Structures are given as C-alpha cells and as structure tokens.
Short mmCIF file of C-alpha atoms in Angstrom, two decimals:
data_model
loop_
_atom_site.label_atom_id
_atom_site.label_comp_id
_atom_site.label_asym_id
_atom_site.label_seq_id
_atom_site.Cartn_x
_atom_site.Cartn_y
_atom_site.Cartn_z
CA ARG A 1 29.82 83.88 94.65
CA ARG A 2 26.24 82.69 94.29
CA MET A 3 23.91 84.56 96.62
CA ALA A 4 21.59 82.53 98.81
CA THR A 5 17.92 83.39 99.01
CA PRO A 6 17.47 85.65 102.06
CA THR A 7 15.56 84.19 104.99
CA ARG A 8 13.79 85.86 107.85
CA SER A 9 16.57 84.80 110.18
CA MET A 10 19.02 86.65 107.96
CA ALA A 11 16.90 89.77 108.03
CA LEU A 12 16.38 89.82 111.79
CA LEU A 13 20.03 90.20 112.66
CA VAL A 14 20.95 91.31 116.16
CA VAL A 15 23.84 93.65 116.76
CA SER A 16 25.45 93.80 120.21
CA LEU A 17 27.64 96.52 121.68
CA LEU A 18 30.66 95.22 123.56
CA LEU A 19 33.12 97.13 125.69
CA THR A 20 36.59 95.60 125.71
CA GLY A 21 39.06 97.65 127.69
CA CYS A 22 38.92 101.17 126.31
CA ALA A 23 37.89 100.11 122.78
CA ASN A 24 34.22 100.37 121.75
CA ILE A 25 33.65 97.36 119.49
CA ILE A 26 30.66 96.54 117.28
CA GLU A 27 29.54 93.20 115.87
CA THR A 28 29.04 93.79 112.15
CA ARG A 29 26.13 92.63 110.03
CA ASN A 30 27.40 90.46 107.22
CA GLU A 31 24.82 87.70 106.70
CA ALA A 32 21.86 89.36 104.96
CA SER A 33 22.45 88.64 101.27
CA PHE A 34 20.21 90.67 98.99
CA GLU A 35 18.31 89.01 96.16
CA PRO A 36 15.68 91.34 94.65
CA ALA A 37 12.09 90.13 94.78
CA PRO A 38 10.33 89.83 91.40
CA MET A 39 8.79 93.15 90.35
CA GLU A 40 5.11 93.34 89.48
CA SER A 41 3.92 95.46 86.59
CA ALA A 42 2.49 98.11 88.90
CA PRO A 43 2.46 98.54 92.68
CA ASP A 44 -0.73 98.71 94.71
CA LEU A 45 -1.18 102.38 95.61
CA SER A 46 -4.43 101.91 97.56
CA GLU A 47 -2.68 102.02 100.94
CA GLY A 48 0.80 103.27 100.09
CA ALA A 49 2.64 106.54 100.47
CA TRP A 50 6.15 107.75 99.75
CA TRP A 51 8.48 108.00 102.76
CA GLN A 52 12.01 109.32 103.20
CA LEU A 53 14.36 107.93 105.82
CA ARG A 54 17.16 110.46 106.24
CA PHE A 55 20.59 110.03 107.81
CA LYS A 56 22.33 113.36 108.40
CA LEU A 57 26.10 112.84 108.52
CA ASN A 58 28.60 114.98 110.33
CA TRP A 59 30.44 117.27 107.91
CA PRO A 60 33.09 119.49 109.54
CA GLU A 61 33.57 122.97 108.11
CA GLY A 62 36.46 123.33 105.70
CA THR A 63 36.43 119.69 104.62
CA ALA A 64 35.09 117.77 101.63
CA PRO A 65 32.13 115.44 102.36
CA ASP A 66 33.15 111.89 103.24
CA PHE A 67 30.82 109.75 101.13
CA SER A 68 32.26 106.50 102.52
CA GLY A 69 29.65 106.68 105.26
CA HIS A 70 26.98 105.93 102.64
CA PRO A 71 28.02 102.34 101.83
CA LEU A 72 28.48 101.75 105.56
CA LEU A 73 24.87 102.75 106.22
CA ALA A 74 23.66 100.92 103.11
CA GLU A 75 25.12 97.53 104.06
CA GLN A 76 25.16 97.68 107.84
CA VAL A 77 21.81 99.44 108.48
CA LEU A 78 19.55 99.40 105.42
CA LEU A 79 20.37 96.07 103.77
CA PRO A 80 18.72 93.96 106.52
CA LEU A 81 15.64 96.22 106.45
CA ILE A 82 15.33 96.04 102.66
CA VAL A 83 15.67 92.25 102.76
CA GLU A 84 13.00 92.00 105.45
CA HIS A 85 10.48 94.46 103.98
CA GLN A 86 11.02 94.40 100.21
CA GLU A 87 7.74 92.56 99.57
CA SER A 88 5.80 95.42 101.21
CA MET A 89 7.87 98.27 99.69
CA PRO A 90 7.61 97.69 95.92
CA LEU A 91 9.57 100.81 95.00
CA TRP A 92 12.61 102.24 96.77
CA ARG A 93 15.82 104.08 96.02
CA PHE A 94 18.80 105.76 97.60
CA HIS A 95 19.43 109.51 97.51
CA ARG A 96 22.86 110.99 98.22
CA ARG A 97 23.58 114.68 98.64
CA ALA A 98 25.91 117.17 100.33
CA GLY A 99 25.49 120.94 100.36
CA ARG A 100 26.43 123.75 102.69
CA ASP A 101 22.80 124.50 103.46
CA GLY A 102 20.13 123.48 105.95
CA ALA A 103 19.98 119.90 104.70
CA GLY A 104 23.75 119.43 104.83
CA HIS A 105 25.22 116.00 104.12
CA GLN A 106 22.53 113.32 103.87
CA PHE A 107 22.08 109.74 102.81
CA SER A 108 18.44 108.70 102.34
CA LEU A 109 16.25 105.72 101.60
CA ILE A 110 13.09 106.85 99.75
CA PHE A 111 10.46 104.14 99.57
CA LEU A 112 6.83 103.42 98.71
CA ALA A 113 5.02 101.53 101.47
CA ASP A 114 1.98 101.46 103.73
CA GLU A 115 2.07 103.15 107.12
CA LYS A 116 2.55 99.86 108.98
CA THR A 117 5.73 99.10 107.05
CA ALA A 118 7.02 102.66 107.45
CA ASP A 119 6.37 102.50 111.21
CA ALA A 120 8.23 99.19 111.45
CA ILE A 121 11.24 100.63 109.61
CA GLY A 122 11.19 103.82 111.68
CA GLY A 123 10.95 101.83 114.91
CA ALA A 124 13.85 99.61 113.88
CA ILE A 125 16.02 102.69 113.26
CA GLU A 126 15.05 104.29 116.58
CA ASN A 127 16.02 101.14 118.49
CA ASP A 128 19.06 100.22 116.41
CA GLU A 129 22.16 99.89 118.60
CA LEU A 130 24.40 100.34 115.57
CA ILE A 131 22.77 103.70 114.81
CA ALA A 132 23.25 104.74 118.44
CA TRP A 133 26.89 103.66 118.19
CA LEU A 134 27.48 105.65 115.00
CA LYS A 135 25.96 108.74 116.66
CA GLN A 136 28.16 108.18 119.69
CA GLU A 137 31.21 107.92 117.45
CA GLY A 138 30.34 111.20 115.72
CA MET A 139 29.51 109.96 112.23
CA LEU A 140 25.78 110.64 112.42
CA GLU A 141 24.12 113.83 113.62
CA LYS A 142 20.54 112.56 113.45
CA THR A 143 18.04 110.34 111.66
CA SER A 144 14.47 111.12 110.63
CA LEU A 145 11.55 109.49 108.83
CA ALA A 146 8.79 111.49 107.18
CA ARG A 147 6.04 111.07 104.61
CA ARG A 148 6.82 112.68 101.27
CA GLY A 149 4.21 114.88 99.61
CA PRO A 150 0.83 116.20 100.72
CA GLU A 151 -1.27 113.43 99.23
CA GLU A 152 -2.85 110.91 101.60
CA LEU A 153 -2.18 108.13 99.09
CA ALA A 154 0.84 107.80 96.85
CA LYS A 155 1.22 108.84 93.26
CA LEU A 156 3.93 107.13 91.25
CA GLU A 157 5.25 110.50 90.11
CA GLU A 158 5.23 112.15 93.55
CA THR A 159 9.01 112.02 94.10
CA SER A 160 10.03 112.55 90.46
CA ASP A 161 11.05 115.91 89.01
CA PRO A 162 7.84 117.77 88.06
CA ALA A 163 9.69 119.38 85.13
CA TRP A 164 9.85 116.01 83.37
CA PRO A 165 7.08 114.73 81.07
CA LEU A 166 4.51 112.76 83.04
CA GLU A 167 5.47 109.53 81.26
CA ILE A 168 9.05 109.87 82.55
CA GLN A 169 7.88 110.89 86.02
CA ARG A 170 5.74 107.76 86.35
CA SER A 171 8.26 105.28 84.92
CA TRP A 172 11.40 106.74 86.52
CA PRO A 173 10.93 105.09 89.98
CA TRP A 174 11.64 101.68 88.40
CA PHE A 175 14.77 103.02 86.70
CA ILE A 176 16.25 104.54 89.86
CA MET A 177 15.35 101.48 91.96
CA GLY A 178 17.28 99.37 89.48
CA VAL A 179 20.28 101.68 89.77
CA SER A 180 20.03 101.64 93.58
CA THR A 181 19.75 97.84 93.60
CA ALA A 182 22.85 97.49 91.42
CA TRP A 183 24.81 99.92 93.63
CA LEU A 184 23.75 98.11 96.83
CA MET A 185 24.71 94.70 95.45
CA GLN A 186 28.02 96.12 94.19
CA VAL A 187 28.74 97.54 97.66
CA GLN A 188 27.94 94.19 99.27
CA GLU A 189 30.06 92.19 96.83
CA ILE A 190 33.07 94.49 97.28
CA SER A 191 32.64 94.58 101.06
CA GLN A 192 32.61 90.80 101.31
CA ARG A 193 35.53 90.37 98.92
CA GLN A 194 37.57 92.87 100.93
CA GLY A 195 36.92 90.96 104.15
CA LEU A 196 34.35 92.66 106.38
CA PRO A 197 35.49 91.79 109.92
CA GLU A 198 33.06 90.08 112.31
CA THR A 199 33.78 92.69 114.99
CA ALA A 200 35.40 96.09 114.61
CA THR A 201 36.14 99.34 116.36
CA TYR A 202 34.69 102.44 114.71
CA PRO A 203 38.01 103.38 113.02
CA GLU A 204 38.35 99.82 111.69
CA LEU A 205 34.78 99.77 110.38
CA HIS A 206 35.09 103.19 108.77
CA ASP A 207 38.45 102.27 107.19
CA HIS A 208 36.80 99.16 105.69
CA TYR A 209 34.05 101.23 104.08
CA ARG A 210 36.50 103.87 102.90
CA ARG A 211 38.20 101.08 100.94
CA VAL A 212 34.81 99.88 99.68
CA SER A 213 33.87 103.42 98.62
CA THR A 214 37.21 103.91 96.88
CA THR A 215 36.72 100.69 94.91
CA VAL A 216 33.15 101.62 93.92
CA ASP A 217 34.36 105.04 92.77
CA ALA A 218 37.17 103.46 90.73
CA GLN A 219 34.83 100.96 89.07
CA TRP A 220 32.40 103.76 88.19
CA ARG A 221 35.26 105.82 86.74
CA ASP A 222 36.74 102.97 84.70
CA PHE A 223 33.63 101.01 83.66
CA GLY A 224 30.66 103.37 84.15
CA GLN A 225 30.72 104.68 80.58
CA HIS A 226 30.37 101.24 79.02
CA ALA A 227 28.61 99.20 81.71
CA TYR A 228 25.96 101.82 82.44
CA LEU A 229 25.86 104.86 80.15
CA HIS A 230 26.53 102.99 76.89
CA HIS A 231 23.89 100.35 77.59
CA LEU A 232 21.36 102.94 78.75
CA ASN A 233 22.00 104.75 75.48
CA ALA A 234 21.48 101.48 73.61
CA VAL A 235 18.08 100.91 75.28
CA TYR A 236 17.01 104.30 73.89
CA GLY A 237 18.25 103.47 70.40
CA TYR A 238 21.38 105.66 70.42
CA GLN A 239 19.28 108.80 69.97
CA PRO A 240 20.84 112.24 70.62
CA ILE A 241 20.69 113.61 74.16
CA LYS A 242 21.06 117.19 75.44
CA ILE A 243 23.73 117.63 78.11
CA ARG A 244 23.22 120.64 80.41
CA SER A 245 26.40 121.59 82.27
CA SER A 246 24.35 123.08 85.14
CA GLU A 247 23.19 119.54 86.03
CA LEU A 248 26.73 118.19 86.38
CA LYS A 249 27.33 118.78 90.09
CA THR A 250 30.33 117.97 92.26
CA PHE A 251 28.23 116.92 95.25
#
C-alpha cells in the first residue's frame, strides 16, 4: 500500500469516548499515515533540548511484562503527534524497558525539540481521552514528560551512552531514530493489514495489538538477522565486533 502524505487534518484526529450499554468503547485512530520528513544534515540546537515522554504500564507481580502495550501506544497515541510535530522535533526515538525496580515497565518517546513543541506534546497527552481511557482500563499507571539532562540547551550526545566514543555518541541519535521509524512503520503496516477496527472495547483493542506485537516479534526472529543485522554489518565493512553477554538482556 502506498502511503499518502500526512496532512494536518490527519494529525489532528479526535477520539471520542462512547458508552454503549455496559461496554466502554473507543473510536480508534487509524488515519494518520507516517511518512518521514527529509532529514537535514544537522539539527538546530540553539533553542532545543532533549525531552522524555514516559508511559508507565501496569505490570502485576509474578507475571512477565506484556510488551503488546507498546505498539498500541505507538500507533494510537504517538503516531498522530509525531506526524504533527516531526518538523519541529528533528531527532526522536522510542525506548522500551521493564525491570523490577523504581522505573518498572515503561515505554518512552525521547525527542529533541524546543520548549513550545514539548509543551504542546505534553498538553496533548494530558488532555488525551484515549490516555484517560487506558488508565481507566488499568493498562497505564501514569504518564510524565521531563527535560533530559542538566544543560539549558541540547547537546547531540546528551542521551547517548557516555562510555561510547564521542563520535558514536553524536552520530547515534540518527541511527536509533531510523530504527524507531522502521519499527513504527512496521507496526502501522501490520496493524492495518490485520484490520484495526474503527471502534473497539479495551479487550478488543488490546487483543488486536497483541496480534500485532506477536507478528512484529516473529518477523524480527525470522528476518532480523538478514534484514537488519547483516546489512548493518555490511555498512561497517564486515569488520569484527565484540559481543558482551552482559549486554544481552531479556527485558
């Protein structure tokens, strides 16, 4: 399917909450097609800072983390915001983690933007009826938006691993944005092919994204070595790489 160029009307989608009998039904967001804006050689850092928008997901004790909530949030909540604001947030990426610690199970959007853009995104999340619905249904514990790092203005390397060489720290944001873009577009393609319903109860919506997540996982398992790792290796000229087992984590 050929993606149409996103318009402002696509980005400003309105979600309504409807009560029908005893079933709480949501109107899904399925019109904001993502087409990445052309990347410039370097972003303007004169007014920008790094921000992290966190979604803390419910994770009951004694269970494995349910990562299917991540593609749900990516397509239903963040996709319209990325489409609307991508020209004013030149660098962005997703971060996924789950640990039995203070941070718990989180899905995040980390992005470089000025304060006006960050405020607009934060305000949209605070007033988002879908977010309120997901909290009501018990998927989300809370959301938060905060500036990353102590610097008033952004540094390209601010959210990279300080143990890396500076050249990797400063170039890595483009790499991980590309990976995040590919993952988001893959989620959207699979979701649409599997028939995202126009309206859904919470169990129906979550079942849809469980199927999406299962398909993404299967495609990564079956094609990730060649589609991603092999071609990344080729870009770097098939040079040897050290593999540290301590960095291979389950969650």
